[in-house]
mmCIF file of C-alpha atoms and ligand atoms in Angstrom:
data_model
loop_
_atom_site.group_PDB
_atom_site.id
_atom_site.type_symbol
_atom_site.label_atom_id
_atom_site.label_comp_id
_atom_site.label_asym_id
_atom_site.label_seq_id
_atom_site.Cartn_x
_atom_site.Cartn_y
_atom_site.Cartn_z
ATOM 1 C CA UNK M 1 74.651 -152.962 66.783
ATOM 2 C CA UNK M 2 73.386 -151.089 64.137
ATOM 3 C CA UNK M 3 71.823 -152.812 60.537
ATOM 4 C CA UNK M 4 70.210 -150.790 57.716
ATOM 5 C CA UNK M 5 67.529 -151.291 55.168
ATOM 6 C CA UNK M 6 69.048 -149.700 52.010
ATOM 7 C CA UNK M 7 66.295 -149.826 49.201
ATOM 8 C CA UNK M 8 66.831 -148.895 45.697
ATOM 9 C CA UNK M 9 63.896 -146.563 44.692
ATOM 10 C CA UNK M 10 63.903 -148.214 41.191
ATOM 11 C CA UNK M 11 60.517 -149.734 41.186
ATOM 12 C CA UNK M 12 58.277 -151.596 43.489
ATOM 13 C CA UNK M 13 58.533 -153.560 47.044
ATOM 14 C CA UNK M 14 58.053 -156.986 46.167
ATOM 15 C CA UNK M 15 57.987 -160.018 48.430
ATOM 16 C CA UNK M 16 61.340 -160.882 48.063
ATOM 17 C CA UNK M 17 62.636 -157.504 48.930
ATOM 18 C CA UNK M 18 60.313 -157.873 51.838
ATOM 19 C CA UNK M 19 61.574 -160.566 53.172
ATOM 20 C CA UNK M 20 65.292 -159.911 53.420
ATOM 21 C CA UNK M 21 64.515 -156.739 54.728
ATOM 22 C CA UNK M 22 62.042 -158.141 57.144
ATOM 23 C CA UNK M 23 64.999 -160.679 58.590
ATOM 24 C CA UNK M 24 67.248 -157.529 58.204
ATOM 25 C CA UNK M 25 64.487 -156.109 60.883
ATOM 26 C CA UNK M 26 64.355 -159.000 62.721
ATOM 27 C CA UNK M 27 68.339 -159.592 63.355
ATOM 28 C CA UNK M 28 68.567 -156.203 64.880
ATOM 29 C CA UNK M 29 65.598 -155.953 66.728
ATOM 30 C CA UNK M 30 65.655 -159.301 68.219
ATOM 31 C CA UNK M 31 69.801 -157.650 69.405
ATOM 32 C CA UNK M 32 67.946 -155.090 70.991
ATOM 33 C CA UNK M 33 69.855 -153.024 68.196
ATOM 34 C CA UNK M 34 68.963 -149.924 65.683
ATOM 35 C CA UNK M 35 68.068 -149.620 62.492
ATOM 36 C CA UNK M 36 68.656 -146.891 59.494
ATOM 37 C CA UNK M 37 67.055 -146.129 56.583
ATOM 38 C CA UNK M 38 68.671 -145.596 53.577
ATOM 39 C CA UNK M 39 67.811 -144.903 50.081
ATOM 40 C CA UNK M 40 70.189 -145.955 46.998
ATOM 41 C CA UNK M 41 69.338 -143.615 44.183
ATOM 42 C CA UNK M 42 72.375 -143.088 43.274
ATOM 43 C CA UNK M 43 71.491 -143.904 39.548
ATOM 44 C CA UNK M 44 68.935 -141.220 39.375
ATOM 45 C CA UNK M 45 67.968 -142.286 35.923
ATOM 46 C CA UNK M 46 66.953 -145.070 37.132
ATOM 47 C CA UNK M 47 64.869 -143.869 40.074
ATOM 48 C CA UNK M 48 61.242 -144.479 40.005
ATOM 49 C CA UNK M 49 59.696 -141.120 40.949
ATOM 50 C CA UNK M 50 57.986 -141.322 44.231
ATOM 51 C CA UNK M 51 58.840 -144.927 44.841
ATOM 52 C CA UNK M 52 60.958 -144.207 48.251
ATOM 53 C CA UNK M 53 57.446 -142.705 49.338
ATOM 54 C CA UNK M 54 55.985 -145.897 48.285
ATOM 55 C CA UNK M 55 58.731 -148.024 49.811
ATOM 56 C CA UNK M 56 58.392 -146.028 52.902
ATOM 57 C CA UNK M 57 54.581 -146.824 53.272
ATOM 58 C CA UNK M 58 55.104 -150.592 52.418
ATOM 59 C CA UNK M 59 57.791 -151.256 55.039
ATOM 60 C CA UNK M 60 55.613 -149.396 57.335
ATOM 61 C CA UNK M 61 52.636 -150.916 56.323
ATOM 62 C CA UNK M 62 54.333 -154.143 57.086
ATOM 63 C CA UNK M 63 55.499 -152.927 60.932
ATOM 64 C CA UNK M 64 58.994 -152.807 60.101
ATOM 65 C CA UNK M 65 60.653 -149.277 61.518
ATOM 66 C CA UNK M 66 63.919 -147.847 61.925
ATOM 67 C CA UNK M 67 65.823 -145.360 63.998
ATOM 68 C CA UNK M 68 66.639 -142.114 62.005
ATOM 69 C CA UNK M 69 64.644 -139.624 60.159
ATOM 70 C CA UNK M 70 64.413 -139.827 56.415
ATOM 71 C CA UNK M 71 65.969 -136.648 55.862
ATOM 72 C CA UNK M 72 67.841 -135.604 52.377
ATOM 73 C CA UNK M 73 71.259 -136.964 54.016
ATOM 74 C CA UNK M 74 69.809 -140.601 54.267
ATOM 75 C CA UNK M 75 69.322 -140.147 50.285
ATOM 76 C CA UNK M 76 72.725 -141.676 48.341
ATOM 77 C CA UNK M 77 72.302 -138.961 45.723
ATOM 78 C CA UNK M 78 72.790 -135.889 47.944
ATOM 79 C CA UNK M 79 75.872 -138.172 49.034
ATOM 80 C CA UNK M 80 78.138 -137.579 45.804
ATOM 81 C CA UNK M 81 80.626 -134.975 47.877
ATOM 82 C CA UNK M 82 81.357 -138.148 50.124
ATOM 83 C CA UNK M 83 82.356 -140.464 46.739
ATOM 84 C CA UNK M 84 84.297 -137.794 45.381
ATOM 85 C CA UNK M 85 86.332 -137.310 48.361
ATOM 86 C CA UNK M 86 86.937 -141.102 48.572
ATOM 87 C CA UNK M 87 87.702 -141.227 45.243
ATOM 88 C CA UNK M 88 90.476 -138.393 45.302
ATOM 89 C CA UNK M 89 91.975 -140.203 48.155
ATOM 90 C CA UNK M 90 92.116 -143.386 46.079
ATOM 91 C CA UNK M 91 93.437 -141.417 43.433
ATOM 92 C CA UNK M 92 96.085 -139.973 44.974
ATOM 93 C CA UNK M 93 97.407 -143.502 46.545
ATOM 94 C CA UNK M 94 97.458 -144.322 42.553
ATOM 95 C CA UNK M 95 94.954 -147.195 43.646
ATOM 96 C CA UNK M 96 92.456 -146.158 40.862
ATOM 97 C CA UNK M 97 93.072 -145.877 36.876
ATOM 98 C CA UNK M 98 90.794 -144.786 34.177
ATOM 99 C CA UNK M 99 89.271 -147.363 31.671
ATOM 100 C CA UNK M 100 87.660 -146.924 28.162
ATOM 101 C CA UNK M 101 86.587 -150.192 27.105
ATOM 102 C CA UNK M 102 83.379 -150.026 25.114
ATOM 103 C CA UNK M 103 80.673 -152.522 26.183
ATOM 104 C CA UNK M 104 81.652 -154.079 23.240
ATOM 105 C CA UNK M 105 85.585 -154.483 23.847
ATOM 106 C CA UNK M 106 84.714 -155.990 27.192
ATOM 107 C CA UNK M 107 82.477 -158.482 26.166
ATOM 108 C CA UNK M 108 85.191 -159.578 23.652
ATOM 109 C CA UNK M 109 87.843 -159.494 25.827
ATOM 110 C CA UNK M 110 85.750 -161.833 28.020
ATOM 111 C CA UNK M 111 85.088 -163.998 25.089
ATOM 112 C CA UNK M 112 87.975 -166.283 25.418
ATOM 113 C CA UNK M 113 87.391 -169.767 25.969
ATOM 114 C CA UNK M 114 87.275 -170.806 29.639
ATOM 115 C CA UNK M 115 87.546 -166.877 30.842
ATOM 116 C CA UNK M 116 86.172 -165.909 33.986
ATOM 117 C CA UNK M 117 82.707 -164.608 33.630
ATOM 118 C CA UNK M 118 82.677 -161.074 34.327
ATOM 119 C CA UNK M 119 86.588 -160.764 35.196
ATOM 120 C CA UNK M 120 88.013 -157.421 33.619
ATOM 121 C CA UNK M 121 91.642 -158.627 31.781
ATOM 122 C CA UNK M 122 93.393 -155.278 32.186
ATOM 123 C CA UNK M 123 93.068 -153.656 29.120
ATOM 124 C CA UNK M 124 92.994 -150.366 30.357
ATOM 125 C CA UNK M 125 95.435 -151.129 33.006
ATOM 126 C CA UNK M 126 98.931 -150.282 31.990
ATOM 127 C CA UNK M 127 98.133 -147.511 29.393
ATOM 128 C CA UNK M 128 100.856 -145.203 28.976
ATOM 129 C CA UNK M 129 99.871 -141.284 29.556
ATOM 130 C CA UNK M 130 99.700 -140.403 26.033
ATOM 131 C CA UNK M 131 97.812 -143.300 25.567
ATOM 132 C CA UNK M 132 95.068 -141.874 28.098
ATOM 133 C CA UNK M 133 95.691 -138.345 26.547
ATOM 134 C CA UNK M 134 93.955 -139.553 23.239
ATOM 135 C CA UNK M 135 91.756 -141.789 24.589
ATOM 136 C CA UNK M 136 90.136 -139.032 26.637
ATOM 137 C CA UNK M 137 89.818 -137.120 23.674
ATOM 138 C CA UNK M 138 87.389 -139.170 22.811
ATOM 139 C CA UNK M 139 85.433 -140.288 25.443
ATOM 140 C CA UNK M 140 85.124 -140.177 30.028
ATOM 141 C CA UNK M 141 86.941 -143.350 31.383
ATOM 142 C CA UNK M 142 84.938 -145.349 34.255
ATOM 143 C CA UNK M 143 87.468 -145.339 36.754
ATOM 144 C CA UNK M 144 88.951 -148.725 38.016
ATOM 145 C CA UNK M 145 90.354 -149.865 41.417
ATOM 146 C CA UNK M 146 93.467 -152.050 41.008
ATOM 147 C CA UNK M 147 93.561 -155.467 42.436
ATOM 148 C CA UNK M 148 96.721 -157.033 42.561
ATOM 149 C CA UNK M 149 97.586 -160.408 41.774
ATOM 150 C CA UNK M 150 97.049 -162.797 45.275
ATOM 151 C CA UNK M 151 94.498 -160.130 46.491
ATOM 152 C CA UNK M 152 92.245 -163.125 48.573
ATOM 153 C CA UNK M 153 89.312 -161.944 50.842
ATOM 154 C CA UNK M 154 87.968 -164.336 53.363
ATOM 155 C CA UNK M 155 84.803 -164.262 55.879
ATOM 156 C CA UNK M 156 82.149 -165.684 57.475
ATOM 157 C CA UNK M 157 78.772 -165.032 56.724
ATOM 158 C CA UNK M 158 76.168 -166.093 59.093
ATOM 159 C CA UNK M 159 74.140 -167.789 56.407
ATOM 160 C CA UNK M 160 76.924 -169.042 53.880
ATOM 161 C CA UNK M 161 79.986 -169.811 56.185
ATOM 162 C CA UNK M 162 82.920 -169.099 55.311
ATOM 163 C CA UNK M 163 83.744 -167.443 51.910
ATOM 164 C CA UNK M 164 87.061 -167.166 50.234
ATOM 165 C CA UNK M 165 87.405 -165.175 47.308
ATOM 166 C CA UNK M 166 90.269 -164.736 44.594
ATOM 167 C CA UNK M 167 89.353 -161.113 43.994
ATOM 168 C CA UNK M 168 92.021 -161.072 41.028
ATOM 169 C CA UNK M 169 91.054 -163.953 39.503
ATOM 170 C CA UNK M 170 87.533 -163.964 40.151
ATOM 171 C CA UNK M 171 86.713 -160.267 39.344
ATOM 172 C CA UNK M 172 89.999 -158.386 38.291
ATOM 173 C CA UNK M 173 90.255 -154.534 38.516
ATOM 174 C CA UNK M 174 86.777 -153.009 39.433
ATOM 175 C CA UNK M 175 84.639 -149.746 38.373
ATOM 176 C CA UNK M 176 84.511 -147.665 41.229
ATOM 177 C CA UNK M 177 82.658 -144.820 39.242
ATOM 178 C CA UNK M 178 81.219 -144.604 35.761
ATOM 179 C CA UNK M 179 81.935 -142.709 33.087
ATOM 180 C CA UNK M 180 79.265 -140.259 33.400
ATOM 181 C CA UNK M 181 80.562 -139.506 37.338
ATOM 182 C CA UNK M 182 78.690 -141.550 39.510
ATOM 183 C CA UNK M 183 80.151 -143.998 41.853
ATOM 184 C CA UNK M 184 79.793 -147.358 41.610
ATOM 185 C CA UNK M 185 77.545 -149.344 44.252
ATOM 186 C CA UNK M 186 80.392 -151.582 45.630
ATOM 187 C CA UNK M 187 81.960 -147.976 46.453
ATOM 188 C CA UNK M 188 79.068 -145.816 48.051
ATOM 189 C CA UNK M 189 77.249 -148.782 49.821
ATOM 190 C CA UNK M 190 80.875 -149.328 51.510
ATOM 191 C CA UNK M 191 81.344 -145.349 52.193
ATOM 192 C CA UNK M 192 77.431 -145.201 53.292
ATOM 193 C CA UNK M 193 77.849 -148.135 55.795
ATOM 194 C CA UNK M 194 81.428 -146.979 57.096
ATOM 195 C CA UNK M 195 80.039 -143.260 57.757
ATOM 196 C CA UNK M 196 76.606 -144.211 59.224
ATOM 197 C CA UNK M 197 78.631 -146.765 61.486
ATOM 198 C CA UNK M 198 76.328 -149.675 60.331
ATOM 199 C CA UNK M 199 77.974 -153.163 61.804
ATOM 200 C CA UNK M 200 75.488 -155.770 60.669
ATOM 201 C CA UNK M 201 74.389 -156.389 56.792
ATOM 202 C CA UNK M 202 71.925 -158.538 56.525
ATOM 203 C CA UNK M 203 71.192 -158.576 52.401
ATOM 204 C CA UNK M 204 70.132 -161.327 50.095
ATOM 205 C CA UNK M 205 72.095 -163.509 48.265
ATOM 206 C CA UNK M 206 72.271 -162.000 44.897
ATOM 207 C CA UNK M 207 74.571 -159.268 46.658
ATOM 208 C CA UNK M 208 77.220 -162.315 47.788
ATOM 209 C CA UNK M 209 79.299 -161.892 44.518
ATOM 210 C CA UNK M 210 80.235 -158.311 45.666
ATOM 211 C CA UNK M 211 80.872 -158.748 49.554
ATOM 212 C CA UNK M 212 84.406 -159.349 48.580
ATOM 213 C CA UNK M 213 85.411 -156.529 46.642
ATOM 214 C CA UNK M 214 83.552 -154.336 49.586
ATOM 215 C CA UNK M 215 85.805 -155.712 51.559
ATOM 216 C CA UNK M 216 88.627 -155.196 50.043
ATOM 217 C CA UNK M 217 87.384 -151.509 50.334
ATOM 218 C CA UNK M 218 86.994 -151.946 53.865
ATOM 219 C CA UNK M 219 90.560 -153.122 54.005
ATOM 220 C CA UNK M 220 91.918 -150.105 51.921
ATOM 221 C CA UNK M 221 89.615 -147.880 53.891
ATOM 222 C CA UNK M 222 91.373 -149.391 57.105
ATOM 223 C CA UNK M 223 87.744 -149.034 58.006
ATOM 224 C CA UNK M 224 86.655 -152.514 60.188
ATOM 225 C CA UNK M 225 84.024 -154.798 58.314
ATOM 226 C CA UNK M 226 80.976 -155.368 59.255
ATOM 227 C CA UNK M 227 79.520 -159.226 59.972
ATOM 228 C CA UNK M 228 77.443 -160.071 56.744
ATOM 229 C CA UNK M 229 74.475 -162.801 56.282
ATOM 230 C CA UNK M 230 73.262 -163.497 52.787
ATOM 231 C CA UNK M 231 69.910 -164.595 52.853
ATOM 232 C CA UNK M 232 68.265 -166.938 50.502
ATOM 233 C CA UNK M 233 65.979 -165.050 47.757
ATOM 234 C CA UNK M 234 62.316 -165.683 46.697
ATOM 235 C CA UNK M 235 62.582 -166.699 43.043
ATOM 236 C CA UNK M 236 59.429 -167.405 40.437
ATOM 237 C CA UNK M 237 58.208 -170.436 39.146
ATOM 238 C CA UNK M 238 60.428 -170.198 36.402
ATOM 239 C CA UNK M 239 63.240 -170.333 38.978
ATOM 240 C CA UNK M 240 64.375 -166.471 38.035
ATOM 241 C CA UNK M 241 64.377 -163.371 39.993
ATOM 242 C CA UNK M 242 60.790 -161.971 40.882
ATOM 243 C CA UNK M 243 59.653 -160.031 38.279
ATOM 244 C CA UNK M 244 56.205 -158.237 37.614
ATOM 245 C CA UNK M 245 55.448 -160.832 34.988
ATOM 246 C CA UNK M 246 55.670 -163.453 37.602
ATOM 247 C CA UNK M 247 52.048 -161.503 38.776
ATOM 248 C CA UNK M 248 50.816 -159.911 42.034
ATOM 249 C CA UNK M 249 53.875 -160.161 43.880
ATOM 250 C CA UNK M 250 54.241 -156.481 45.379
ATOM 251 C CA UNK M 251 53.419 -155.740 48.510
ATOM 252 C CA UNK M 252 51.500 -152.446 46.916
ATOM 253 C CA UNK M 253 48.912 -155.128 44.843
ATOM 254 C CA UNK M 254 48.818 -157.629 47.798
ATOM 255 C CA UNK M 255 47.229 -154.668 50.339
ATOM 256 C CA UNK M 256 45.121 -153.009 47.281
ATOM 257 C CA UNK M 257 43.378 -156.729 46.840
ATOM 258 C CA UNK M 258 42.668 -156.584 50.361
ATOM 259 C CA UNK M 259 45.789 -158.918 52.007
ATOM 260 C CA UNK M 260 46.307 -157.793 55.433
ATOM 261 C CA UNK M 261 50.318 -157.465 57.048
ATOM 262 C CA UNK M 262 49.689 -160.074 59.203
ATOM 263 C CA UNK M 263 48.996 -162.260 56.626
ATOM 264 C CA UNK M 264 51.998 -161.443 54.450
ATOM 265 C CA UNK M 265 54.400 -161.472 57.536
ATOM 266 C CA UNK M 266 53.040 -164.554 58.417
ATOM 267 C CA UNK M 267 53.443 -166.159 55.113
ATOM 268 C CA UNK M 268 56.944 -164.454 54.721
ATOM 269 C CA UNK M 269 58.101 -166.544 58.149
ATOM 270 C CA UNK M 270 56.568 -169.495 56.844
ATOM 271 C CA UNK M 271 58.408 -169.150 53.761
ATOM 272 C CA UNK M 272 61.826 -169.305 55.313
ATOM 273 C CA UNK M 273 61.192 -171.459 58.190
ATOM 274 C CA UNK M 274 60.675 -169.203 60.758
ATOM 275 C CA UNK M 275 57.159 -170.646 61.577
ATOM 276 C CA UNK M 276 56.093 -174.126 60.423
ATOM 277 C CA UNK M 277 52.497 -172.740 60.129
ATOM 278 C CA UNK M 278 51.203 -170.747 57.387
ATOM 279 C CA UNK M 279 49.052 -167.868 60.042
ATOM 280 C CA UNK M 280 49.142 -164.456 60.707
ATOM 281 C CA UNK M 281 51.354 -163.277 62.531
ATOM 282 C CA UNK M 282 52.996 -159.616 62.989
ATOM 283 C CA UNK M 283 56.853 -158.604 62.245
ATOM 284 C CA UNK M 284 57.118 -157.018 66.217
ATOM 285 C CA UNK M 285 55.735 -161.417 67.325
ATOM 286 C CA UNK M 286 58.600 -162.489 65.451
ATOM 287 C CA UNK M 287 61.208 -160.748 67.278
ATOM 288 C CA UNK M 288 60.747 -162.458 71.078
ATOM 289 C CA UNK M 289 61.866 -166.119 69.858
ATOM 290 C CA UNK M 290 64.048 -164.981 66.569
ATOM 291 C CA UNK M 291 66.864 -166.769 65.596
ATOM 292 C CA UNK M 292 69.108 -166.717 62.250
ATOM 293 C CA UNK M 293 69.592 -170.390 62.347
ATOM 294 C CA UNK M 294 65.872 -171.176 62.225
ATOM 295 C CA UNK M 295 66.167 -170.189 58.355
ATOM 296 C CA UNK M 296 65.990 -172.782 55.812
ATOM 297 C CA UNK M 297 69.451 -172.143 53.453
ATOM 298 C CA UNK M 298 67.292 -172.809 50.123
ATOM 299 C CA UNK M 299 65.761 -170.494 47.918
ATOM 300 C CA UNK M 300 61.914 -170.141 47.688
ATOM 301 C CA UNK M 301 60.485 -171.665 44.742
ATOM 302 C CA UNK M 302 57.378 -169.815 43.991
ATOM 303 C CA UNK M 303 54.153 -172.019 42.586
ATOM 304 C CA UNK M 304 51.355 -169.665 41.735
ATOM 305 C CA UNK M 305 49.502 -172.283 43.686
ATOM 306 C CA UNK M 306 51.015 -171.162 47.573
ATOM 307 C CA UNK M 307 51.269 -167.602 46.922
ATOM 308 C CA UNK M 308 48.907 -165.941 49.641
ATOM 309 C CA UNK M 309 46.483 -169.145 50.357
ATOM 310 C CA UNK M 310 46.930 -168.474 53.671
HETATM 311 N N1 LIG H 1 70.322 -151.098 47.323
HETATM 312 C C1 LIG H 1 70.698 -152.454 47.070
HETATM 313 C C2 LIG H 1 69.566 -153.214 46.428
HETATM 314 O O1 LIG H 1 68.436 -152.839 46.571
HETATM 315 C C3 LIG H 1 71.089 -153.180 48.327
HETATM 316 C C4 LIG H 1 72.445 -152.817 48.745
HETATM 317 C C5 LIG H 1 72.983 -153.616 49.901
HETATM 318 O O2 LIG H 1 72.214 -154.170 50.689
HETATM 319 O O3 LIG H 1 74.197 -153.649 50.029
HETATM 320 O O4 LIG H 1 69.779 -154.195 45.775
HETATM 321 ZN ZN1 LIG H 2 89.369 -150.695 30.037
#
């Protein structure tokens, strides 16, 4: 068994991100399994200088470790070479097809009445060479991967059950890379995880809308899937995604004010049922008595009240 904690460097650990990769931690090491590193920079614009050094000391700070060296090859943006060559062999099984809807055109498109939310209609799809000739005058497509009309995907996530998914009707044709070059997530994360051999993903739930298309890539890939669990996130009071406005919730603040790892582990465990006690407790404890059923399928609700009064 191998799993893999695959941070974006695009800002800070917060306890959210903490949590699914502490359970990501957990799942293996309570297999007796291994763990990789990897960072997902692939959007270098939007990297956060020197915040996979600061990821890196969090996770450790935490206890959480993993199996391979950090070296430049763990780093999705000295990984383009593996995209491209993907992405020439989709090519040439005429599986991909250059788009160039605007922002713009695509959210009218999607304007319709009653249209799937976030489902591309085609547009691009059936363009006739000249067609693309001028278009590319003007502008770089994105470049799409065709999904054809009854394409269904269906598994079984540890955490969610079973999933089926209407890939054409739910999500359409799909951007495997931009228009400035660089692959799409749903397309490295699936290349990443087939090359480093990873068989468990253990991610949270805001990730659950793209486990189909992935794999479909598996599928195309004839690459076998791995077994997914989407965990429940840690939301703010205001019932959205943690954000820095919703206060000290990274893991950097919590050990400047003094918290201690135990503490946060411990209140991380509590927080998804893995201990009906809020105490301290480290991440290696967890692993003797770990079990994925133990966690509670709900989200956490933060209240600025039970954040940290352990
Ligand atoms: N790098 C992604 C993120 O931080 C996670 C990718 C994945 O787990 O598939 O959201
Ligand atoms: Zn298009």
């Amino acid at each position: 068994m191998l799993a893999r904690l695959a941070p974006s460097p695009t800002g800070y650990l917060h306890i959210g991100n903490a949590r699914s990769f502490l359970l990501a931690w957990l799942q293996a090491r309570a297999a007796g399994g291994e763990i990789i590193l990897r960072i997902e920079d692939l959007d270098q614009a939007r990297a956060v200088g020197g915040a996979d050094r600061e990821i890196v000391r969090d996770l450790e700070w935490l206890g959480l470790d993993w199996d391979n060296e950090l070296t430049p090859n763990y780093y999705q943006s000295n990984r383009f070479h593996l995209y491209q060559s993907a992405l020439d062999r989709l090519a040439a099984q005429d599986l991909l097809y250059p788009c160039y809807c605007s922002r713009k055109e695509l959210a009218e498109a999607m304007s319709a009445p009653h249209y799937p939310a976030g489902r591309y209609p085609g547009t691009c799809r059936d363009m006739t060479e000249s067609e693309r000739k001028s278009r590319r005058a003007e502008k770089e497509p994105a470049l799409r991967f065709r999904v054809d009309p009854g394409t269904v995907v269906e598994f079984n996530d540890l955490i969610c059950g079973t999933i089926r998914s209407d890939i054409f009707e739910e999500t359409g044709d799909f951007i495997v890379a931009r228009a400035d070059g660089i692959p799409s997530y749903q397309l490295a994360v699936v290349l990443d995880d087939i090359a480093m051999g990873v068989t468990h993903i253990l991610r949270g739930n805001d990730l659950l809308d793209s486990t189909p298309r992935q794999l479909l890539l598996y599928q195309t890939l004839k690459a076998s899937p791995p077994t997914y669990a989407h965990v429940p996130l840690i939301l703010g009071p205001d019932g959205k995604r943690l954000a820095k406005r919703h206060g000290s919730v990274s893991i950097a603040e919590i050990r400047e004010a003094g918290g201690r790892p135990e503490e946060v582990i411990g209140w991380l465990a509590w927080s998804c049922g893995l201990r009906t006690k809020k105490r301290g407790v480290t991440a290696r404890e967890l692993v003797q008595d770990f079990e994925l059923a133990q966690l509670k399928r709900n989200e956490t609700r933060l209240t600025s009240l039970n954040l940290f009064s352990l």
